Coordinates of C-alpha atoms in Angstrom, one line a residue:
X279 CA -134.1 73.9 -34.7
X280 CA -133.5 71.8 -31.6
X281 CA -135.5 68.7 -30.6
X282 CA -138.1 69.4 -28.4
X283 CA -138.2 66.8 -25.9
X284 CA -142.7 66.8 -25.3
X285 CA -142.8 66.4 -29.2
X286 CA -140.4 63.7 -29.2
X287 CA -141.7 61.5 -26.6
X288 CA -145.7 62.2 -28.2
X289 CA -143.9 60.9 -31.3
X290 CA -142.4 57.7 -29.9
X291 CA -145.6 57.0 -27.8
X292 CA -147.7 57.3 -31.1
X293 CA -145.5 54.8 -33.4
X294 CA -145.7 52.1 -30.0
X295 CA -149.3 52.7 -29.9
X296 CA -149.2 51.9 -34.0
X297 CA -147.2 48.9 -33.9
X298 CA -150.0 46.8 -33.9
X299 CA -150.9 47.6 -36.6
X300 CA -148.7 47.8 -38.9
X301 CA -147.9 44.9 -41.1
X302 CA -146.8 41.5 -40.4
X303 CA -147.5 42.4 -36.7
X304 CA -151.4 41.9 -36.5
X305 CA -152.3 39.3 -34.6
X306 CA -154.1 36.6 -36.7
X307 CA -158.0 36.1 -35.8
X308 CA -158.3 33.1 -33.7
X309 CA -160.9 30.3 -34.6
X310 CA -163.7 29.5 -33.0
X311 CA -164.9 26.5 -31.1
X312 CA -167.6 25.5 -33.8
X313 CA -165.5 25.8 -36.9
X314 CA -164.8 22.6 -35.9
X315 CA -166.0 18.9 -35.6
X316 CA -164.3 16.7 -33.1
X317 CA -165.7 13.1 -32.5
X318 CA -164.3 10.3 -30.1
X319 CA -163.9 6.6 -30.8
X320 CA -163.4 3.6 -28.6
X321 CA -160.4 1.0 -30.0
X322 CA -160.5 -2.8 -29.9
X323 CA -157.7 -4.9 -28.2
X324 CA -155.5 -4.4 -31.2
X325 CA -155.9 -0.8 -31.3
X326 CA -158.1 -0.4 -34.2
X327 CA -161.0 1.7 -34.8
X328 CA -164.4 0.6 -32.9
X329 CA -167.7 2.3 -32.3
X330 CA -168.1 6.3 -31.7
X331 CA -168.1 6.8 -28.3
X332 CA -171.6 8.2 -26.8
X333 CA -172.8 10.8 -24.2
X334 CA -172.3 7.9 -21.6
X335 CA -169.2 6.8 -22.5
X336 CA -167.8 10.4 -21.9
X337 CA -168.9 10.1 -18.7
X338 CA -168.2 6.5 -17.2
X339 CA -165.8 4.8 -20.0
X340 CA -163.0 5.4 -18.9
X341 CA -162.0 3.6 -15.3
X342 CA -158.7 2.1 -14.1
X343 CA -159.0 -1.2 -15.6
X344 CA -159.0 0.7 -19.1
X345 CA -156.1 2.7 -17.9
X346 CA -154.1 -0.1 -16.7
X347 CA -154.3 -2.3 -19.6
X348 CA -153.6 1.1 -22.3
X349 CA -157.0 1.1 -24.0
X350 CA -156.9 3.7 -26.1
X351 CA -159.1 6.4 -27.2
X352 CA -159.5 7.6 -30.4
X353 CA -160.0 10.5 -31.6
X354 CA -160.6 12.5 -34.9
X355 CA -160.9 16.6 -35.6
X356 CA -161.9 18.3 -38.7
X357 CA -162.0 22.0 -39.4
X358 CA -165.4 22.9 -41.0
X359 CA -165.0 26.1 -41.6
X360 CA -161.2 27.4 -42.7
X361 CA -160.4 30.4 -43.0
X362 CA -158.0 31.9 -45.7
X363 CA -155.1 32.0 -44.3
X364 CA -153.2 28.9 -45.2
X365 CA -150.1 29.9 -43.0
X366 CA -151.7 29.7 -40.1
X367 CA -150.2 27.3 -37.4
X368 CA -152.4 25.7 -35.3
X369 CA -151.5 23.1 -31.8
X370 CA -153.4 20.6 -30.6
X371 CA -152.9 19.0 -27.2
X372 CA -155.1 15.8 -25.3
X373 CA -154.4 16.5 -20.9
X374 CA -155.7 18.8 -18.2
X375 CA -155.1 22.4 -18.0
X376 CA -152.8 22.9 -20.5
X377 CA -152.9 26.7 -21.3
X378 CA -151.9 27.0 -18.0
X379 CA -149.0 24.5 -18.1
X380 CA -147.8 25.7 -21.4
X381 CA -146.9 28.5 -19.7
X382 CA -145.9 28.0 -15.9
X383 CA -143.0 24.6 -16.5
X384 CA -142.8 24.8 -12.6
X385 CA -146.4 24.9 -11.5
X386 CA -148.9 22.5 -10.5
X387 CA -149.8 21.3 -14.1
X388 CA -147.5 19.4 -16.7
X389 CA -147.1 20.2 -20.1
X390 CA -149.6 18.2 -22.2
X391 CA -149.5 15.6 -24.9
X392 CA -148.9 17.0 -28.1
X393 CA -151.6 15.6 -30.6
X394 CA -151.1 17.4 -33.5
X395 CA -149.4 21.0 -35.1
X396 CA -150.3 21.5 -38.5
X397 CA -151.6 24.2 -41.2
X398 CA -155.0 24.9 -41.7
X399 CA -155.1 22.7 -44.9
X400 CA -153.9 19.7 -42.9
X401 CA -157.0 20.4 -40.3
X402 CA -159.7 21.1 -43.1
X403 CA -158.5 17.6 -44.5
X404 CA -159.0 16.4 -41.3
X405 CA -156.5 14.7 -38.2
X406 CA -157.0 11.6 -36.8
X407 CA -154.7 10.2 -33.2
X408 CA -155.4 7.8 -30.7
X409 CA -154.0 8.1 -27.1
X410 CA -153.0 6.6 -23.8
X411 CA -156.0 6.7 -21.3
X412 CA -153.5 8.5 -18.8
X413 CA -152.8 11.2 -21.0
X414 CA -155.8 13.1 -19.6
X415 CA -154.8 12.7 -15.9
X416 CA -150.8 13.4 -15.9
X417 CA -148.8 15.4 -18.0
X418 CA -145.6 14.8 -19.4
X419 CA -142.6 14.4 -17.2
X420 CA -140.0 17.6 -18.0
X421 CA -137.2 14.9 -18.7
X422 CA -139.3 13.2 -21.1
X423 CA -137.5 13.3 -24.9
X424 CA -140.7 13.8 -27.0
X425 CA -144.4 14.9 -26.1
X426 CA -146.4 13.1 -28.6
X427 CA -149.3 11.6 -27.6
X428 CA -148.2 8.5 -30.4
X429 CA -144.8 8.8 -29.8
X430 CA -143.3 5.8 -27.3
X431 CA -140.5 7.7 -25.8
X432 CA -142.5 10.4 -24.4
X433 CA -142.6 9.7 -20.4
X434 CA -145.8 10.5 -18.3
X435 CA -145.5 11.8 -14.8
X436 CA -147.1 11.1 -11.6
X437 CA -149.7 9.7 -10.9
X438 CA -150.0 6.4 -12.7
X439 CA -153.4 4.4 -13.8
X440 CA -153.1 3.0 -9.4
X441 CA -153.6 6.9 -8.2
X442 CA -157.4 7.1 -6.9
X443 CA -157.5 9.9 -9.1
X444 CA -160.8 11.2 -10.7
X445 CA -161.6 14.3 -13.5
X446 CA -162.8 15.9 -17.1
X447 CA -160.0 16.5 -19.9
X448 CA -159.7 16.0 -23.7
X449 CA -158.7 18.4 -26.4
X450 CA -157.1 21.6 -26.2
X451 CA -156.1 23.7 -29.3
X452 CA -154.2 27.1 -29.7
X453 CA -152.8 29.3 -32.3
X454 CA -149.2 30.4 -31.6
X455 CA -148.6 34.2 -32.9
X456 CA -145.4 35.5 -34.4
X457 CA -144.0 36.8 -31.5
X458 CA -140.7 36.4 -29.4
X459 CA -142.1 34.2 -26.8
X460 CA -142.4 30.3 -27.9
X461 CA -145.0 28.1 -28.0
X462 CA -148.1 29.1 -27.3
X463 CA -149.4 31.5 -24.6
X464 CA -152.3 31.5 -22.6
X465 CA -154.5 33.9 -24.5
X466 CA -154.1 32.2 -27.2
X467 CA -156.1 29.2 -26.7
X468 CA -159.1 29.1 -27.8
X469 CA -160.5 25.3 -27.0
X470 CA -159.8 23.4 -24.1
X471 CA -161.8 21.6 -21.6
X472 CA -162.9 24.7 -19.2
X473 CA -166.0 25.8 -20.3
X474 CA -164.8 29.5 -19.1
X475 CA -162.1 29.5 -21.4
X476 CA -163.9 28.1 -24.5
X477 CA -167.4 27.5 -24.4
X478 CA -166.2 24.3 -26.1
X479 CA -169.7 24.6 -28.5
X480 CA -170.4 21.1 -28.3
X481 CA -166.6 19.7 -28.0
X482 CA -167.1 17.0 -25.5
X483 CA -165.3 16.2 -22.5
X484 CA -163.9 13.1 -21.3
X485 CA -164.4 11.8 -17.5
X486 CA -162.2 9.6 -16.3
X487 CA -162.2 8.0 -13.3
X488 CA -159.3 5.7 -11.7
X489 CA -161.0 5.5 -8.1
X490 CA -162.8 2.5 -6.9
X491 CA -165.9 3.3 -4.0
X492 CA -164.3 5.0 -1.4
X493 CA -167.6 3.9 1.5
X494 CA -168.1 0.2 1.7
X495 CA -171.1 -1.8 3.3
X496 CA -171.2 -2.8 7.1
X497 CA -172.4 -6.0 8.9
X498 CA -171.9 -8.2 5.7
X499 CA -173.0 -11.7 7.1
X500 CA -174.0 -15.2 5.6
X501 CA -177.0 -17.6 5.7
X502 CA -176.6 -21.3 4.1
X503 CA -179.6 -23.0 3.3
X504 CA -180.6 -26.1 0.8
X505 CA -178.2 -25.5 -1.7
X506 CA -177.9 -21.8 -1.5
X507 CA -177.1 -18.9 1.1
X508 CA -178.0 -15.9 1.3
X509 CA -175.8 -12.7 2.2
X510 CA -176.7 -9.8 4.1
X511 CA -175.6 -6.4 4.4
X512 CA -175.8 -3.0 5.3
X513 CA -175.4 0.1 3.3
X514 CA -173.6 3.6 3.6
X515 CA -174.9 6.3 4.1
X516 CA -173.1 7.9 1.3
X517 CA -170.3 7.1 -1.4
X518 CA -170.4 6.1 -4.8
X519 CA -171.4 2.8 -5.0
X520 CA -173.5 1.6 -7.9
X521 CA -174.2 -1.6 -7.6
X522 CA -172.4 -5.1 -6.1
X523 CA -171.7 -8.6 -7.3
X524 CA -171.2 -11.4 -5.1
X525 CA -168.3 -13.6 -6.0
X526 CA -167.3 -17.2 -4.2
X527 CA -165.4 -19.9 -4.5
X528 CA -165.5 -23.7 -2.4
X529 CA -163.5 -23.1 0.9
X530 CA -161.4 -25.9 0.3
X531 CA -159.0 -25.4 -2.9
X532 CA -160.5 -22.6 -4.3
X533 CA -162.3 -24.0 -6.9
X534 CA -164.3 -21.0 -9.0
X535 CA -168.7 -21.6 -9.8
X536 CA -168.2 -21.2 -13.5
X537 CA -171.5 -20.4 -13.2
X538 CA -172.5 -18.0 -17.1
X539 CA -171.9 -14.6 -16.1
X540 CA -170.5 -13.2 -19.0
X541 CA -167.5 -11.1 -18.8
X542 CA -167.5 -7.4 -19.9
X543 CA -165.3 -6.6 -23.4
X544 CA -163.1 -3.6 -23.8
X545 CA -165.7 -2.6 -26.0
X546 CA -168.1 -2.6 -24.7
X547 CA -170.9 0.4 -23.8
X548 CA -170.9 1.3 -19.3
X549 CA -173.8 -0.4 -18.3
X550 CA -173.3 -0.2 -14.6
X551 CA -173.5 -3.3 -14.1
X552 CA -170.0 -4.9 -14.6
X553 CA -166.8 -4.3 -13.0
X554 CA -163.6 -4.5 -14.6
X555 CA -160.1 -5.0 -13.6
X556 CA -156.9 -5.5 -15.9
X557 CA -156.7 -9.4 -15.1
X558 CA -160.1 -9.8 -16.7
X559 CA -159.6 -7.5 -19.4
X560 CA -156.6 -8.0 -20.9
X561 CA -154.9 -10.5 -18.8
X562 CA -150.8 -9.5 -18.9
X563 CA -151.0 -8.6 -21.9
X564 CA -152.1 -4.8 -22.0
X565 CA -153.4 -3.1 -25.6
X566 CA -150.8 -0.3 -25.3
X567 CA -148.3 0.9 -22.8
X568 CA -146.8 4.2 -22.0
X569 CA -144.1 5.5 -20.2
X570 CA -144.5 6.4 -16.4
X571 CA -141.9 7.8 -13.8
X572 CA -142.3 5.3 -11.3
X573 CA -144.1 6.9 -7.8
X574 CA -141.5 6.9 -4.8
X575 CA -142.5 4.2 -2.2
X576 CA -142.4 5.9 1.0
X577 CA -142.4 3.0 3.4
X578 CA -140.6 0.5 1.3
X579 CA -140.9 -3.2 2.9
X580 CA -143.8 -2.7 4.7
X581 CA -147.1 -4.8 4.7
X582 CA -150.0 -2.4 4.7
X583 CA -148.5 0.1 2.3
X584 CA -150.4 -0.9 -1.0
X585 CA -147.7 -2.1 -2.9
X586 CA -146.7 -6.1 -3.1
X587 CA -142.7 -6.3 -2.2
X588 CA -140.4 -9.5 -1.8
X589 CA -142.0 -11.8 0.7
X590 CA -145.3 -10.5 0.5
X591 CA -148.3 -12.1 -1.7
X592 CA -150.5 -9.8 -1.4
X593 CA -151.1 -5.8 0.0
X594 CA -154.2 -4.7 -0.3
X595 CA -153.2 -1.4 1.8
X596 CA -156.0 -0.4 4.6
X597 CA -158.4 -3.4 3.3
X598 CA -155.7 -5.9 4.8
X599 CA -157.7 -8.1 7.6
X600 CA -157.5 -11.3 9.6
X601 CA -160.9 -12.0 8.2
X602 CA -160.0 -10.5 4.9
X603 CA -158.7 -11.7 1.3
X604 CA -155.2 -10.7 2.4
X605 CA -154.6 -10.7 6.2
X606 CA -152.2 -8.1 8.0
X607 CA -149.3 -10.1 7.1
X608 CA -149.6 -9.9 3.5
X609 CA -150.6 -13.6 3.3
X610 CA -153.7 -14.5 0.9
X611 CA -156.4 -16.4 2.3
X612 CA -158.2 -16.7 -0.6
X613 CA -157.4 -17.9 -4.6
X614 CA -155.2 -15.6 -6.2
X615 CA -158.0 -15.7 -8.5
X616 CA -160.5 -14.5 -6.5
X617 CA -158.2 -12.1 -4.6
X618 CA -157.8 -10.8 -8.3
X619 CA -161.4 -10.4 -8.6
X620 CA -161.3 -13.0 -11.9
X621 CA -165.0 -12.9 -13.3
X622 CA -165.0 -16.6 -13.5
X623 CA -165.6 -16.5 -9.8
X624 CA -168.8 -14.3 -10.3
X625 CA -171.8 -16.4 -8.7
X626 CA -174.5 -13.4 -9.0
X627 CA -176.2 -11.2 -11.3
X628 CA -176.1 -7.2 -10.7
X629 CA -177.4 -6.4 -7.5
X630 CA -178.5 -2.9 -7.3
X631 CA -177.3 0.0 -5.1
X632 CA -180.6 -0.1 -2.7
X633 CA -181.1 -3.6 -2.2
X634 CA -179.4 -5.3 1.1
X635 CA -179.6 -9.0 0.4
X636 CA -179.0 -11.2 -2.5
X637 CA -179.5 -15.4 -2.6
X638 CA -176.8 -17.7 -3.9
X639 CA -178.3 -20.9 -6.1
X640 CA -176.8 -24.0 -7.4
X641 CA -174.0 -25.0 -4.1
X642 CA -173.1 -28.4 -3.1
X643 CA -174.5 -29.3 0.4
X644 CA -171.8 -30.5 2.8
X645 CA -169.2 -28.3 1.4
X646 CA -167.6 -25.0 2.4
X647 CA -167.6 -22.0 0.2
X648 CA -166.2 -18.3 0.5
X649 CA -168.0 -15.6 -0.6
X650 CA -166.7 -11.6 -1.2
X651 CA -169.3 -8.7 -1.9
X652 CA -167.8 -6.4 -4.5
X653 CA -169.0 -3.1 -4.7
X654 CA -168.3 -1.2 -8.1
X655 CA -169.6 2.3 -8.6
X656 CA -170.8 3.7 -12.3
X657 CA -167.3 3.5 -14.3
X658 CA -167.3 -0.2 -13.4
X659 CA -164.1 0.3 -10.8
X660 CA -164.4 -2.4 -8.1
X661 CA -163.9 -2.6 -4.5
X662 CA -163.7 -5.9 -2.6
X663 CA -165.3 -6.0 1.1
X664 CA -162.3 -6.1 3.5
X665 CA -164.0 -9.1 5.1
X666 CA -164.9 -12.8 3.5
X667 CA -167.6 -15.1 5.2
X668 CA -167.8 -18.2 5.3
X669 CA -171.3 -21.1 4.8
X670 CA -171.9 -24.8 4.4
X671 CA -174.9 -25.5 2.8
X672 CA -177.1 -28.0 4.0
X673 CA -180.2 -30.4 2.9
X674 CA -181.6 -30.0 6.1
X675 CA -181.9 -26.3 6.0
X676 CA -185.0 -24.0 4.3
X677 CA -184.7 -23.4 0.6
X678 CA -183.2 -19.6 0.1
X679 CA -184.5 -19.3 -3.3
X680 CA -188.0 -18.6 -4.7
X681 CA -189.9 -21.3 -5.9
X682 CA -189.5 -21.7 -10.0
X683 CA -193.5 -21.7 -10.4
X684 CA -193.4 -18.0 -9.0
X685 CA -191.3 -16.8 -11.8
X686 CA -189.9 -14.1 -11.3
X687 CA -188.2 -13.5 -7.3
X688 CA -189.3 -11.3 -4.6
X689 CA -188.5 -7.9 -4.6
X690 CA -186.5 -6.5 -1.0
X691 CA -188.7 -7.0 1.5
X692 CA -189.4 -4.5 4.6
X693 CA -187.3 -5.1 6.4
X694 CA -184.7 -4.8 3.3
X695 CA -183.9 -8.3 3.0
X696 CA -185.4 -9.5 0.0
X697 CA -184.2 -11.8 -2.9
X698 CA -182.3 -10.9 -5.7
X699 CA -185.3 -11.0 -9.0
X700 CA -184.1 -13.2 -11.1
X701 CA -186.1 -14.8 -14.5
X702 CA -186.8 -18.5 -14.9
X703 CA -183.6 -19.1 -17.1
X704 CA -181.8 -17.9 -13.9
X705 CA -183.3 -20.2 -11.8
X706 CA -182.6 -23.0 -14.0
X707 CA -179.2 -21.9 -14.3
X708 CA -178.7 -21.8 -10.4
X709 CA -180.2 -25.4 -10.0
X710 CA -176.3 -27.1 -12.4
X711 CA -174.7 -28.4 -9.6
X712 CA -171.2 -26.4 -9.8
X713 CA -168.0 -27.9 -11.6
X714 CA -165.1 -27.8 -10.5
X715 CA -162.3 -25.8 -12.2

């Protein structure tokens, strides 16, 4: 009997509407977001397992200085609840957007560092990686050889640990079927760091922030008196300022307080009241490096464009001023130390955000001194004021500090020029004449 052409096409439609399920073509379950238990951990100088990272430090621990000098994070994932089927490959990846990048090569998003791609046994055992701090802002550069978050070949792109670049990342994880198409596909992750695509069930997130304040204050000015001066300023009315320091240095060579103002340490906990930068961290010597395609200068050999060229020593970009650390010809007018923001030159305690005014203690009358206001906002990223000013104390002027017998200082007065508090120990502390470096 002849084919009837109706009966054949049901026939054919029926077996493609089968296909899925027939064997060896179901598509295996994916896991769930709480089958597993992933925990962060902050490394030491040499790279070697420190604290667990807290609620805060997912927030504010990561900032440029960390970037800069390859502080890594740590990181270590355990599956708590396997399922049967050993055979089942599962990918993990440490970046932004990365089910979308796994997918579209030529779209905004690069392909993320690879962190791991093992069996289920190897995840119920547990995985343990450390990576680069700019893994979670840039992807990896097409041309790079390798995509391994440990592995030193593989080549970040744009933008580097410099970019004023800001964001939430961390762990993404997918389950490649057995199918024609490579790698895997969007549907098929099932953790990443978009609560719509996860729920991430207690996952966390990194921030990380590489932006110092964008707002700075206005008016800064100066007041010597007995030993001491006081600055003055005022605020924005908005930006991300947390709190300031005030850093200075005598006038005349440059010589830094070493007043004791302890410096930060790479580990330890945001407390918003440090800033960090590389110098003071790690020096020239960064904890870990990775591989960046260098960002295209587009005004090459010109002062004001950021970036310090032959001839130049200095370019801090839009800051550049007459009256600044580095003037519009890209020559310093301060220390290179406290153009670099070195801590040794810190000659204050935290002041915070809301307060206008802060006293200096503990200066030689008769000689000059220069003094910067450095704003930093919660991650600790600094920003220098674009101006410095300038005071000679004198003995014939009115004492700025409080009186020791009062204890602790006055808070900001009405008119929002009040003292910084400080405790007696400060106060004694203020009163050592400064030496010279």
């Amino acid at each position: 009997m002849p084919d009837n052409p109706v009966r054949s096409r049901l026939l054919a439609l029926s077996i493609l509407l089968a296909a899925p399920c027939l064997p060896g073509t179901a598509r295996a379950e994916l896991p769930k977001p709480a089958d597993f238990e992933v925990e962060y951990f902050v490394t030491n100088e040499a790279g070697e397992r420190g604290r667990v990272m807290t609620a805060d430090d997912h927030q504010r621990f990561l900032n440029r200085a960390r970037c800069q000098c390859g502080q890594q994070v740590g990181i270590d994932l355990r599956m708590v609840n396997p399922s049967e089927d050993n055979a089942q490959l599962l990918r993990g990846f440490i970046g932004t957007q990365c089910a979308i990048a796994e997918t579209m090569l030529a779209g905004q998003f690069r392909r993320c560092g690879e962190f791991f791609a093992d069996l289920i046994p190897a995840l119920a055992a547990g995985v343990t990686g450390a990576f680069h701090p700019l893994f979670l802002a840039s992807g990896v550069d097409p041309t790079s050889p390798s995509r391994g978050i440990h592995v030193p070949e593989t080549r970040l792109s744009s933008p580097s640990c410099d970019a004023p670049v800001t964001g939430e990342a961390g762990l993404w994880m997918c389950s490649p079927n057995e199918n024609t198409l490579s790698g895997c596909q969007q549907d098929e992750f099932f953790i990443g760091s978009d609560d719509a695509l996860s729920g991430l069930s207690g996952i966390p997130r990194l921030a990380f922030d590489f932006s110092p304040p964008l707002a700075e204050p206005s008016n800064l000015t100066v007041e010597p008196g007995n030993g001491s001066a006081e600055l003055r300023w005022e605020l924005p009315v908005s930006g991300d300022i947390h709190g300031f320091r005030v850093l200075c240095e005598e006038a005349d060579g440059g010589a830094a307080p070493e007043l004791d103002f302890p410096a930060p340490t790479a580990t330890d906990a945001p407390d918003g009241q440090s800033y960090f930068t590389a110098a003071n961290l790690c020096g020239d010597q960064p904890f870990s490096t990775v591989a960046v395609v260098a960002p295209e200068v587009t005004d090459p050999n010109t002062c004001g464009n950021g970036v310090v060229e032959a001839g130049e020593a200095c370019d801090d970009g839009l800051d550049n001023d007459d009256d600044g650390l580095c003037d519009t010809a890209c020559n310093l007018r301060v220390s290179p130390g406290l153009h670099a923001l070195d801590w040794a030159h810190v000659c204050s305690d935290h002041v915070a955000f809301s307060e206008k005014s802060v006293a200096i203690g503990g200066l030689d009358n008769g000689k000059a001194y220069n003094f910067v206001l450095v704003a930093y906002d919660q991650a600790g990223n600094p920003r220098a004021h674009h101006r410095i000013v300038t005071a000679t104390p004198d003995e014939s002027l009115p004492d700025l500090l409080p009186d020791a017998a009062e204890g602790c200082a006055c808070t900001s007065s009405p008119e929002g020029h009040g003292l910084l508090a400080m405790s007696l120990g400060t106060l004694a502390l203020l009163a050592l004449r400064r030496r010279r470096a």
